[in-house]
mmCIF file of N, CA and C in Angstrom:
data_model
loop_
_atom_site.group_PDB
_atom_site.id
_atom_site.type_symbol
_atom_site.label_atom_id
_atom_site.label_comp_id
_atom_site.label_asym_id
_atom_site.label_seq_id
_atom_site.Cartn_x
_atom_site.Cartn_y
_atom_site.Cartn_z
ATOM 1 N N MET X 1 -29.709 -52.347 31.172
ATOM 2 C CA MET X 1 -28.150 -52.041 30.790
ATOM 3 C C MET X 1 -27.874 -51.400 29.846
ATOM 4 N N THR X 2 -28.275 -51.560 28.471
ATOM 5 C CA THR X 2 -27.925 -51.144 27.466
ATOM 6 C C THR X 2 -28.586 -49.422 26.890
ATOM 7 N N LYS X 3 -29.724 -49.823 28.013
ATOM 8 C CA LYS X 3 -30.170 -48.062 27.887
ATOM 9 C C LYS X 3 -29.208 -47.123 28.650
ATOM 10 N N LEU X 4 -28.589 -47.769 29.345
ATOM 11 C CA LEU X 4 -27.833 -47.355 30.370
ATOM 12 C C LEU X 4 -26.416 -46.517 29.375
ATOM 13 N N ILE X 5 -26.053 -47.623 29.066
ATOM 14 C CA ILE X 5 -24.571 -47.135 27.840
ATOM 15 C C ILE X 5 -25.276 -46.511 26.644
ATOM 16 N N THR X 6 -26.242 -46.435 25.995
ATOM 17 C CA THR X 6 -26.797 -45.649 25.339
ATOM 18 C C THR X 6 -26.976 -44.218 26.116
ATOM 19 N N ALA X 7 -27.477 -44.176 26.735
ATOM 20 C CA ALA X 7 -27.553 -42.669 27.642
ATOM 21 C C ALA X 7 -26.571 -42.045 27.891
ATOM 22 N N THR X 8 -25.607 -43.189 28.509
ATOM 23 C CA THR X 8 -24.172 -42.132 28.813
ATOM 24 C C THR X 8 -23.194 -41.927 27.318
ATOM 25 N N LEU X 9 -23.473 -42.310 26.640
ATOM 26 C CA LEU X 9 -22.808 -42.172 25.429
ATOM 27 C C LEU X 9 -23.438 -40.898 24.535
ATOM 28 N N ILE X 10 -24.879 -40.820 24.354
ATOM 29 C CA ILE X 10 -25.117 -39.411 23.921
ATOM 30 C C ILE X 10 -25.279 -37.996 24.996
ATOM 31 N N ALA X 11 -24.772 -38.460 26.526
ATOM 32 C CA ALA X 11 -24.654 -37.701 26.855
ATOM 33 C C ALA X 11 -23.290 -37.272 26.648
ATOM 34 N N THR X 12 -22.584 -37.889 26.506
ATOM 35 C CA THR X 12 -20.822 -37.776 26.989
ATOM 36 C C THR X 12 -20.970 -36.967 25.274
ATOM 37 N N VAL X 13 -21.501 -37.305 24.286
ATOM 38 C CA VAL X 13 -21.049 -36.447 22.975
ATOM 39 C C VAL X 13 -21.651 -35.082 23.004
ATOM 40 N N LEU X 14 -22.838 -34.776 23.745
ATOM 41 C CA LEU X 14 -23.477 -33.799 23.745
ATOM 42 C C LEU X 14 -22.448 -32.999 24.868
ATOM 43 N N LEU X 15 -21.907 -33.464 25.630
ATOM 44 C CA LEU X 15 -21.011 -32.365 26.560
ATOM 45 C C LEU X 15 -19.636 -32.002 25.900
ATOM 46 N N LEU X 16 -19.102 -32.863 24.725
ATOM 47 C CA LEU X 16 -17.526 -32.858 24.757
ATOM 48 C C LEU X 16 -18.204 -32.358 23.082
ATOM 49 N N THR X 17 -19.228 -31.781 22.568
ATOM 50 C CA THR X 17 -19.491 -30.997 21.443
ATOM 51 C C THR X 17 -19.179 -29.721 21.614
ATOM 52 N N PRO X 18 -18.213 -29.091 20.673
ATOM 53 C CA PRO X 18 -18.173 -27.327 21.552
ATOM 54 C C PRO X 18 -19.670 -26.938 21.063
ATOM 55 N N SER X 19 -19.766 -25.729 21.582
ATOM 56 C CA SER X 19 -20.881 -24.961 21.431
ATOM 57 C C SER X 19 -20.453 -23.842 20.653
ATOM 58 N N HIS X 20 -19.483 -23.423 20.559
ATOM 59 C CA HIS X 20 -19.230 -22.470 19.663
ATOM 60 C C HIS X 20 -18.932 -22.753 18.277
ATOM 61 N N LYS X 21 -18.854 -21.790 17.019
ATOM 62 C CA LYS X 21 -18.294 -21.966 15.767
ATOM 63 C C LYS X 21 -17.504 -22.506 15.551
ATOM 64 N N SER X 22 -16.863 -23.904 15.096
ATOM 65 C CA SER X 22 -15.532 -24.110 14.599
ATOM 66 C C SER X 22 -15.019 -23.883 13.475
ATOM 67 N N HIS X 23 -13.809 -23.641 13.667
ATOM 68 C CA HIS X 23 -13.216 -23.081 12.381
ATOM 69 C C HIS X 23 -12.526 -24.667 11.467
ATOM 70 N N VAL X 24 -13.698 -25.011 10.899
ATOM 71 C CA VAL X 24 -13.711 -25.967 9.945
ATOM 72 C C VAL X 24 -14.040 -25.449 8.521
ATOM 73 N N THR X 25 -12.770 -25.742 7.692
ATOM 74 C CA THR X 25 -12.842 -24.821 5.901
ATOM 75 C C THR X 25 -12.937 -25.758 5.542
ATOM 76 N N LEU X 26 -14.099 -25.842 4.726
ATOM 77 C CA LEU X 26 -14.517 -26.120 3.766
ATOM 78 C C LEU X 26 -14.352 -26.113 2.275
ATOM 79 N N ALA X 27 -13.929 -27.420 1.485
ATOM 80 C CA ALA X 27 -13.642 -26.596 0.185
ATOM 81 C C ALA X 27 -14.558 -26.383 -1.322
ATOM 82 N N GLY X 28 -14.815 -25.538 -1.703
ATOM 83 C CA GLY X 28 -15.781 -25.050 -2.692
ATOM 84 C C GLY X 28 -15.147 -24.782 -3.873
ATOM 85 N N THR X 29 -16.082 -23.973 -4.786
ATOM 86 C CA THR X 29 -15.383 -23.320 -6.004
ATOM 87 C C THR X 29 -15.725 -21.488 -5.308
ATOM 88 N N CYS X 30 -14.988 -20.872 -6.515
ATOM 89 C CA CYS X 30 -14.636 -19.585 -6.224
ATOM 90 C C CYS X 30 -16.105 -18.824 -6.533
ATOM 91 N N ALA X 31 -16.991 -19.223 -7.200
ATOM 92 C CA ALA X 31 -18.351 -18.830 -7.776
ATOM 93 C C ALA X 31 -18.755 -17.635 -6.815
ATOM 94 N N SER X 32 -18.843 -17.839 -5.505
ATOM 95 C CA SER X 32 -19.451 -16.996 -4.586
ATOM 96 C C SER X 32 -18.375 -15.727 -4.411
ATOM 97 N N HIS X 33 -17.023 -16.113 -4.137
ATOM 98 C CA HIS X 33 -16.122 -15.486 -3.433
ATOM 99 C C HIS X 33 -14.695 -14.813 -4.671
ATOM 100 N N CYS X 34 -15.498 -15.038 -5.907
ATOM 101 C CA CYS X 34 -14.142 -14.234 -6.566
ATOM 102 C C CYS X 34 -14.362 -13.273 -7.082
ATOM 103 N N GLY X 35 -13.156 -12.457 -6.563
ATOM 104 C CA GLY X 35 -13.592 -10.965 -7.276
ATOM 105 C C GLY X 35 -13.784 -10.633 -8.298
ATOM 106 N N PRO X 36 -13.559 -9.670 -9.128
ATOM 107 C CA PRO X 36 -14.150 -9.293 -10.471
ATOM 108 C C PRO X 36 -13.412 -10.108 -11.433
ATOM 109 N N ARG X 37 -13.716 -9.793 -12.598
ATOM 110 C CA ARG X 37 -12.987 -10.724 -13.700
ATOM 111 C C ARG X 37 -11.744 -9.584 -14.110
ATOM 112 N N PRO X 38 -10.918 -10.152 -14.427
ATOM 113 C CA PRO X 38 -9.754 -8.966 -15.146
ATOM 114 C C PRO X 38 -10.160 -8.278 -16.300
ATOM 115 N N LEU X 39 -9.845 -7.349 -16.603
ATOM 116 C CA LEU X 39 -10.068 -6.664 -17.700
ATOM 117 C C LEU X 39 -9.252 -7.180 -18.960
ATOM 118 N N GLN X 40 -10.217 -7.610 -20.122
ATOM 119 C CA GLN X 40 -9.421 -8.207 -21.235
ATOM 120 C C GLN X 40 -10.523 -7.780 -22.356
ATOM 121 N N PHE X 41 -9.227 -7.600 -23.683
ATOM 122 C CA PHE X 41 -10.116 -7.357 -24.812
ATOM 123 C C PHE X 41 -9.404 -8.726 -25.640
ATOM 124 N N LYS X 42 -10.712 -8.694 -26.830
ATOM 125 C CA LYS X 42 -10.080 -9.689 -27.648
ATOM 126 C C LYS X 42 -8.406 -9.712 -28.730
ATOM 127 N N PRO X 43 -7.820 -10.863 -28.637
ATOM 128 C CA PRO X 43 -6.654 -10.316 -29.360
ATOM 129 C C PRO X 43 -6.794 -9.629 -30.918
ATOM 130 N N GLY X 44 -6.426 -8.860 -31.290
ATOM 131 C CA GLY X 44 -6.785 -8.337 -32.769
ATOM 132 C C GLY X 44 -7.676 -7.005 -32.530
ATOM 133 N N GLN X 45 -8.106 -7.035 -31.843
ATOM 134 C CA GLN X 45 -9.598 -6.122 -31.428
ATOM 135 C C GLN X 45 -9.101 -4.253 -31.733
ATOM 136 N N TYR X 46 -9.243 -3.241 -32.015
ATOM 137 C CA TYR X 46 -8.848 -2.141 -32.027
ATOM 138 C C TYR X 46 -9.469 -1.703 -30.662
ATOM 139 N N ILE X 47 -8.593 -1.061 -30.359
ATOM 140 C CA ILE X 47 -9.586 -0.366 -28.520
ATOM 141 C C ILE X 47 -8.789 1.374 -28.615
ATOM 142 N N ARG X 48 -9.812 1.992 -28.153
ATOM 143 C CA ARG X 48 -9.424 3.631 -27.819
ATOM 144 C C ARG X 48 -8.916 3.441 -26.439
ATOM 145 N N VAL X 49 -7.941 4.164 -25.998
ATOM 146 C CA VAL X 49 -7.315 4.512 -24.910
ATOM 147 C C VAL X 49 -7.680 5.679 -24.070
ATOM 148 N N GLU X 50 -8.517 5.857 -23.430
ATOM 149 C CA GLU X 50 -8.885 7.133 -22.720
ATOM 150 C C GLU X 50 -7.846 7.408 -21.268
ATOM 151 N N VAL X 51 -7.102 8.360 -21.387
ATOM 152 C CA VAL X 51 -6.362 8.901 -19.983
ATOM 153 C C VAL X 51 -7.172 9.924 -19.449
ATOM 154 N N VAL X 52 -7.174 9.731 -18.430
ATOM 155 C CA VAL X 52 -7.712 11.091 -17.297
ATOM 156 C C VAL X 52 -6.708 11.117 -16.204
ATOM 157 N N ASN X 53 -6.750 12.637 -16.021
ATOM 158 C CA ASN X 53 -6.175 13.038 -14.747
ATOM 159 C C ASN X 53 -6.892 13.284 -13.928
ATOM 160 N N ARG X 54 -6.836 12.987 -12.831
ATOM 161 C CA ARG X 54 -7.736 13.217 -11.661
ATOM 162 C C ARG X 54 -6.987 13.922 -10.321
ATOM 163 N N THR X 55 -5.710 14.805 -11.042
ATOM 164 C CA THR X 55 -4.967 14.505 -9.303
ATOM 165 C C THR X 55 -4.795 16.380 -9.751
ATOM 166 N N PRO X 56 -4.540 16.889 -8.681
ATOM 167 C CA PRO X 56 -4.248 18.567 -9.079
ATOM 168 C C PRO X 56 -2.932 18.766 -9.631
ATOM 169 N N ARG X 57 -2.621 17.978 -10.183
ATOM 170 C CA ARG X 57 -0.702 18.395 -10.779
ATOM 171 C C ARG X 57 -0.841 17.575 -12.175
ATOM 172 N N VAL X 58 -0.077 18.434 -12.561
ATOM 173 C CA VAL X 58 0.766 17.684 -14.217
ATOM 174 C C VAL X 58 1.378 17.056 -14.392
ATOM 175 N N LEU X 59 0.313 15.708 -14.989
ATOM 176 C CA LEU X 59 1.455 14.673 -15.128
ATOM 177 C C LEU X 59 2.375 14.149 -16.386
ATOM 178 N N LYS X 60 3.046 13.713 -16.604
ATOM 179 C CA LYS X 60 4.154 13.427 -17.867
ATOM 180 C C LYS X 60 3.772 11.657 -17.926
ATOM 181 N N LEU X 61 3.211 11.328 -19.520
ATOM 182 C CA LEU X 61 2.649 10.161 -19.786
ATOM 183 C C LEU X 61 4.408 9.755 -21.140
ATOM 184 N N ASP X 62 4.568 8.477 -21.103
ATOM 185 C CA ASP X 62 5.547 8.254 -22.274
ATOM 186 C C ASP X 62 4.766 7.044 -23.083
ATOM 187 N N ARG X 63 4.728 6.976 -24.205
ATOM 188 C CA ARG X 63 3.760 5.599 -24.969
ATOM 189 C C ARG X 63 4.613 5.057 -25.762
ATOM 190 N N PHE X 64 4.991 3.877 -25.338
ATOM 191 C CA PHE X 64 6.047 3.142 -26.284
ATOM 192 C C PHE X 64 5.388 1.844 -26.772
ATOM 193 N N PRO X 65 6.178 1.592 -28.180
ATOM 194 C CA PRO X 65 7.299 1.808 -28.275
ATOM 195 C C PRO X 65 7.018 2.691 -29.152
ATOM 196 N N GLU X 66 6.292 3.825 -29.594
ATOM 197 C CA GLU X 66 6.416 5.138 -30.168
ATOM 198 C C GLU X 66 7.392 5.763 -29.518
ATOM 199 N N MET X 67 7.589 5.764 -28.188
ATOM 200 C CA MET X 67 8.470 6.475 -27.833
ATOM 201 C C MET X 67 7.695 8.387 -28.063
ATOM 202 N N GLN X 68 6.361 8.276 -27.693
ATOM 203 C CA GLN X 68 5.782 9.283 -27.140
ATOM 204 C C GLN X 68 5.702 9.842 -26.167
ATOM 205 N N ARG X 69 6.159 11.415 -26.149
ATOM 206 C CA ARG X 69 5.980 11.976 -24.508
ATOM 207 C C ARG X 69 5.070 12.962 -24.491
ATOM 208 N N MET X 70 3.936 12.831 -23.498
ATOM 209 C CA MET X 70 2.572 13.609 -23.882
ATOM 210 C C MET X 70 2.930 15.092 -21.886
ATOM 211 N N THR X 71 2.035 15.544 -22.084
ATOM 212 C CA THR X 71 1.830 16.575 -20.796
ATOM 213 C C THR X 71 0.390 16.023 -20.600
ATOM 214 N N LEU X 72 0.053 15.776 -19.697
ATOM 215 C CA LEU X 72 -1.573 15.905 -19.108
ATOM 216 C C LEU X 72 -2.129 17.135 -18.192
ATOM 217 N N GLU X 73 -2.835 17.699 -18.336
ATOM 218 C CA GLU X 73 -3.036 18.944 -17.425
ATOM 219 C C GLU X 73 -4.004 18.359 -16.256
ATOM 220 N N PRO X 74 -4.237 18.751 -15.327
ATOM 221 C CA PRO X 74 -5.269 18.390 -14.025
ATOM 222 C C PRO X 74 -6.473 18.455 -14.370
ATOM 223 N N GLY X 75 -7.232 17.442 -14.507
ATOM 224 C CA GLY X 75 -8.504 17.170 -14.955
ATOM 225 C C GLY X 75 -8.845 17.263 -16.333
ATOM 226 N N LYS X 76 -7.935 17.204 -17.083
ATOM 227 C CA LYS X 76 -7.688 16.976 -18.405
ATOM 228 C C LYS X 76 -7.778 15.461 -18.796
ATOM 229 N N GLU X 77 -8.463 15.494 -19.882
ATOM 230 C CA GLU X 77 -8.380 13.644 -20.837
ATOM 231 C C GLU X 77 -7.648 13.889 -22.273
ATOM 232 N N TYR X 78 -6.698 12.502 -22.412
ATOM 233 C CA TYR X 78 -6.310 12.474 -23.566
ATOM 234 C C TYR X 78 -6.777 11.386 -24.133
ATOM 235 N N ARG X 79 -6.571 10.889 -25.470
ATOM 236 C CA ARG X 79 -7.349 9.924 -26.206
ATOM 237 C C ARG X 79 -6.301 9.437 -27.046
ATOM 238 N N LEU X 80 -5.982 8.545 -26.701
ATOM 239 C CA LEU X 80 -4.884 7.522 -27.987
ATOM 240 C C LEU X 80 -5.350 6.970 -28.728
ATOM 241 N N ASN X 81 -5.524 7.685 -30.497
ATOM 242 C CA ASN X 81 -5.602 6.852 -31.330
ATOM 243 C C ASN X 81 -5.607 5.050 -31.491
ATOM 244 N N GLN X 82 -6.825 4.530 -32.211
ATOM 245 C CA GLN X 82 -7.321 3.273 -32.113
ATOM 246 C C GLN X 82 -5.833 2.574 -32.216
ATOM 247 N N GLN X 83 -6.141 1.598 -31.140
ATOM 248 C CA GLN X 83 -4.511 0.452 -30.825
ATOM 249 C C GLN X 83 -4.857 -0.901 -31.087
ATOM 250 N N SER X 84 -4.619 -1.433 -31.725
ATOM 251 C CA SER X 84 -4.621 -2.889 -32.100
ATOM 252 C C SER X 84 -4.090 -3.464 -30.651
ATOM 253 N N ALA X 85 -5.049 -4.399 -29.910
ATOM 254 C CA ALA X 85 -4.508 -5.564 -29.203
ATOM 255 C C ALA X 85 -3.793 -6.319 -29.417
ATOM 256 N N THR X 86 -3.053 -6.647 -30.513
ATOM 257 C CA THR X 86 -2.096 -7.444 -31.028
ATOM 258 C C THR X 86 -0.705 -6.990 -30.490
ATOM 259 N N GLU X 87 -0.294 -6.742 -32.091
ATOM 260 C CA GLU X 87 1.276 -6.688 -31.958
ATOM 261 C C GLU X 87 1.628 -5.285 -32.245
ATOM 262 N N PRO X 88 2.306 -4.583 -31.755
ATOM 263 C CA PRO X 88 3.174 -5.007 -30.475
ATOM 264 C C PRO X 88 2.620 -4.815 -29.507
ATOM 265 N N ASN X 89 2.964 -5.113 -27.882
ATOM 266 C CA ASN X 89 2.879 -4.559 -26.724
ATOM 267 C C ASN X 89 2.455 -3.387 -26.671
ATOM 268 N N ILE X 90 1.828 -2.570 -25.856
ATOM 269 C CA ILE X 90 1.715 -1.697 -26.045
ATOM 270 C C ILE X 90 1.686 -1.014 -24.491
ATOM 271 N N SER X 91 2.710 -0.024 -24.411
ATOM 272 C CA SER X 91 2.583 0.460 -22.464
ATOM 273 C C SER X 91 2.565 1.847 -22.541
ATOM 274 N N LEU X 92 2.203 2.377 -21.612
ATOM 275 C CA LEU X 92 2.156 3.944 -21.572
ATOM 276 C C LEU X 92 2.493 4.047 -19.853
ATOM 277 N N LEU X 93 3.715 4.909 -20.004
ATOM 278 C CA LEU X 93 3.996 5.210 -18.356
ATOM 279 C C LEU X 93 3.608 6.702 -18.138
ATOM 280 N N PHE X 94 3.458 6.584 -16.678
ATOM 281 C CA PHE X 94 2.681 7.980 -16.150
ATOM 282 C C PHE X 94 3.494 8.142 -14.734
ATOM 283 N N TRP X 95 3.707 9.325 -14.780
ATOM 284 C CA TRP X 95 4.464 9.650 -13.400
ATOM 285 C C TRP X 95 4.346 11.104 -13.091
ATOM 286 N N ASP X 96 4.228 11.786 -11.816
ATOM 287 C CA ASP X 96 4.291 13.032 -11.305
ATOM 288 C C ASP X 96 5.726 13.369 -11.203
ATOM 289 N N ASP X 97 6.208 14.344 -11.730
ATOM 290 C CA ASP X 97 7.177 15.474 -11.490
ATOM 291 C C ASP X 97 7.645 15.484 -10.314
ATOM 292 N N THR X 98 7.029 15.655 -9.000
ATOM 293 C CA THR X 98 6.910 16.183 -8.046
ATOM 294 C C THR X 98 7.437 14.584 -6.728
ATOM 295 N N GLY X 99 7.149 13.543 -7.594
ATOM 296 C CA GLY X 99 7.523 12.197 -6.930
ATOM 297 C C GLY X 99 6.472 11.717 -6.450
ATOM 298 N N ARG X 100 4.805 12.107 -6.488
ATOM 299 C CA ARG X 100 3.892 11.490 -5.834
ATOM 300 C C ARG X 100 3.273 10.650 -6.357
ATOM 301 N N SER X 101 2.697 9.721 -5.390
ATOM 302 C CA SER X 101 2.284 8.177 -5.636
ATOM 303 C C SER X 101 1.225 8.740 -6.656
ATOM 304 N N LEU X 102 1.173 8.050 -7.793
ATOM 305 C CA LEU X 102 -0.291 7.798 -8.504
ATOM 306 C C LEU X 102 -0.938 6.218 -8.151
ATOM 307 N N GLN X 103 -2.134 6.249 -8.159
ATOM 308 C CA GLN X 103 -3.218 4.993 -8.719
ATOM 309 C C GLN X 103 -3.904 5.085 -9.819
ATOM 310 N N ALA X 104 -3.742 3.998 -10.495
ATOM 311 C CA ALA X 104 -4.362 3.966 -11.863
ATOM 312 C C ALA X 104 -5.403 3.005 -11.681
ATOM 313 N N VAL X 105 -6.599 3.395 -12.207
ATOM 314 C CA VAL X 105 -7.909 2.903 -11.613
ATOM 315 C C VAL X 105 -8.370 2.697 -13.550
ATOM 316 N N VAL X 106 -8.207 1.275 -13.816
ATOM 317 C CA VAL X 106 -8.756 0.791 -15.470
ATOM 318 C C VAL X 106 -10.437 0.507 -15.209
ATOM 319 N N SER X 107 -10.888 0.857 -16.496
ATOM 320 C CA SER X 107 -12.187 0.512 -16.681
ATOM 321 C C SER X 107 -12.594 0.184 -17.890
ATOM 322 N N LYS X 108 -13.675 -0.572 -18.147
ATOM 323 C CA LYS X 108 -14.070 -0.767 -19.684
ATOM 324 C C LYS X 108 -15.285 -0.303 -19.721
ATOM 325 N N PRO X 109 -15.436 1.237 -20.296
ATOM 326 C CA PRO X 109 -16.649 1.708 -20.354
ATOM 327 C C PRO X 109 -17.897 1.290 -21.370
ATOM 328 N N ASN X 110 -17.354 1.128 -22.419
ATOM 329 C CA ASN X 110 -17.557 0.088 -23.695
ATOM 330 C C ASN X 110 -17.108 -1.095 -24.313
ATOM 331 N N PHE X 111 -17.211 -1.550 -25.252
ATOM 332 C CA PHE X 111 -16.935 -2.610 -25.764
ATOM 333 C C PHE X 111 -15.791 -2.714 -26.732
ATOM 334 N N GLY X 112 -15.187 -1.461 -27.154
ATOM 335 C CA GLY X 112 -13.726 -0.749 -27.250
ATOM 336 C C GLY X 112 -12.875 0.294 -27.016
ATOM 337 N N THR X 113 -13.457 0.387 -25.463
ATOM 338 C CA THR X 113 -12.606 1.628 -24.959
ATOM 339 C C THR X 113 -11.938 1.114 -23.451
ATOM 340 N N LEU X 114 -10.910 1.796 -23.470
ATOM 341 C CA LEU X 114 -10.291 1.194 -22.040
ATOM 342 C C LEU X 114 -9.666 2.550 -21.177
ATOM 343 N N ARG X 115 -10.282 2.955 -20.398
ATOM 344 C CA ARG X 115 -10.490 3.826 -19.741
ATOM 345 C C ARG X 115 -9.329 3.903 -18.152
ATOM 346 N N LEU X 116 -8.562 4.693 -18.418
ATOM 347 C CA LEU X 116 -7.606 4.732 -17.026
ATOM 348 C C LEU X 116 -7.579 6.092 -16.225
ATOM 349 N N GLU X 117 -8.052 6.226 -15.230
ATOM 350 C CA GLU X 117 -7.796 7.221 -14.784
ATOM 351 C C GLU X 117 -6.839 7.162 -13.687
ATOM 352 N N LEU X 118 -6.168 8.301 -13.048
ATOM 353 C CA LEU X 118 -4.703 8.352 -12.430
ATOM 354 C C LEU X 118 -5.247 9.639 -11.314
ATOM 355 N N ARG X 119 -5.111 8.817 -10.336
ATOM 356 C CA ARG X 119 -5.384 9.632 -8.859
ATOM 357 C C ARG X 119 -4.416 9.959 -8.213
ATOM 358 N N PRO X 120 -4.566 10.579 -7.216
ATOM 359 C CA PRO X 120 -3.472 10.806 -6.413
ATOM 360 C C PRO X 120 -3.363 9.245 -5.244
ATOM 361 N N SER X 121 -2.263 8.946 -4.540
ATOM 362 C CA SER X 121 -2.392 7.917 -3.609
ATOM 363 C C SER X 121 -1.552 7.974 -3.031
ATOM 364 N N ASN X 122 -1.643 7.527 -1.632
ATOM 365 C CA ASN X 122 -0.501 7.049 -0.301
ATOM 366 C C ASN X 122 -0.068 6.313 -0.086
ATOM 367 N N ARG X 123 -0.216 5.006 -1.196
ATOM 368 C CA ARG X 123 0.440 4.218 -1.429
ATOM 369 C C ARG X 123 1.930 4.150 -1.701
ATOM 370 N N PHE X 124 2.792 3.650 -1.986
ATOM 371 C CA PHE X 124 4.257 4.158 -2.156
ATOM 372 C C PHE X 124 4.761 2.430 -2.838
ATOM 373 N N PRO X 125 5.590 2.601 -3.635
ATOM 374 C CA PRO X 125 5.840 3.621 -4.866
ATOM 375 C C PRO X 125 4.202 3.764 -5.736
ATOM 376 N N GLY X 126 3.224 3.299 -5.509
ATOM 377 C CA GLY X 126 1.877 3.668 -6.664
ATOM 378 C C GLY X 126 1.859 3.062 -7.705
ATOM 379 N N ASP X 127 1.098 3.077 -8.661
ATOM 380 C CA ASP X 127 1.260 2.542 -10.162
ATOM 381 C C ASP X 127 1.851 3.527 -11.023
ATOM 382 N N ARG X 128 2.631 2.739 -11.790
ATOM 383 C CA ARG X 128 3.401 3.532 -12.934
ATOM 384 C C ARG X 128 3.434 3.536 -13.938
ATOM 385 N N SER X 129 2.675 2.401 -14.709
ATOM 386 C CA SER X 129 2.323 1.753 -16.235
ATOM 387 C C SER X 129 1.577 1.254 -16.587
ATOM 388 N N LEU X 130 0.604 1.228 -17.622
ATOM 389 C CA LEU X 130 0.019 0.223 -17.907
ATOM 390 C C LEU X 130 0.000 -0.247 -19.353
ATOM 391 N N ASN X 131 0.109 -1.631 -19.074
ATOM 392 C CA ASN X 131 0.553 -2.613 -20.589
ATOM 393 C C ASN X 131 -0.703 -3.468 -21.128
ATOM 394 N N ILE X 132 -0.656 -3.445 -22.565
ATOM 395 C CA ILE X 132 -1.770 -3.755 -23.185
ATOM 396 C C ILE X 132 -0.751 -4.980 -23.793
ATOM 397 N N LEU X 133 -1.263 -5.701 -23.366
ATOM 398 C CA LEU X 133 -0.661 -7.163 -24.224
ATOM 399 C C LEU X 133 -0.990 -7.873 -25.146
ATOM 400 N N ASP X 134 -0.624 -8.360 -25.937
ATOM 401 C CA ASP X 134 -0.695 -9.052 -27.318
ATOM 402 C C ASP X 134 -1.863 -9.794 -27.132
ATOM 403 N N ASP X 135 -1.951 -10.405 -26.157
ATOM 404 C CA ASP X 135 -2.783 -11.266 -26.195
ATOM 405 C C ASP X 135 -4.248 -10.439 -25.426
ATOM 406 N N GLY X 136 -4.347 -9.482 -25.715
ATOM 407 C CA GLY X 136 -5.665 -8.264 -25.152
ATOM 408 C C GLY X 136 -5.311 -8.450 -23.577
ATOM 409 N N ARG X 137 -4.758 -9.030 -23.154
ATOM 410 C CA ARG X 137 -5.010 -8.780 -20.949
ATOM 411 C C ARG X 137 -4.206 -7.365 -21.221
ATOM 412 N N ILE X 138 -4.824 -6.758 -19.781
ATOM 413 C CA ILE X 138 -4.253 -5.278 -19.339
ATOM 414 C C ILE X 138 -3.535 -5.560 -18.358
ATOM 415 N N ASN X 139 -2.440 -5.085 -17.721
ATOM 416 C CA ASN X 139 -1.835 -4.895 -16.447
ATOM 417 C C ASN X 139 -1.291 -3.710 -16.332
ATOM 418 N N VAL X 140 -1.787 -3.383 -14.857
ATOM 419 C CA VAL X 140 -1.119 -1.679 -14.199
ATOM 420 C C VAL X 140 0.136 -2.647 -13.424
ATOM 421 N N PHE X 141 0.602 -1.727 -13.051
ATOM 422 C CA PHE X 141 2.432 -1.781 -12.352
ATOM 423 C C PHE X 141 2.487 -0.694 -11.767
#
């Protein structure tokens, strides 16, 4: 009799167990699924900012807090002098006079260089500024 009950229970479990992949979520660390680390420099580190215009149009740049306005021709590169990544926060505003959206692609090609490539974008409103915070973090808005 016990063999019949055991066989019935095993058969029931096998029949009721789903054969397709279930939607069970397992907790874990982001070690294998994290995105790239955000760009950051050491606070107080001197950095060189390179801005490259990858659009077919002339772009305008404003640098704060110095209130310095620049024009960047298509395909040209502009280098900002060494900037301290501490005080004050540095902001670089950029735009296209025709109102088209821009995409800002930031990279760190070497230890002390921040490269900002401005490309055409279909996203609206697009990216408009680069901020270097006094704690060394980089933000694109």
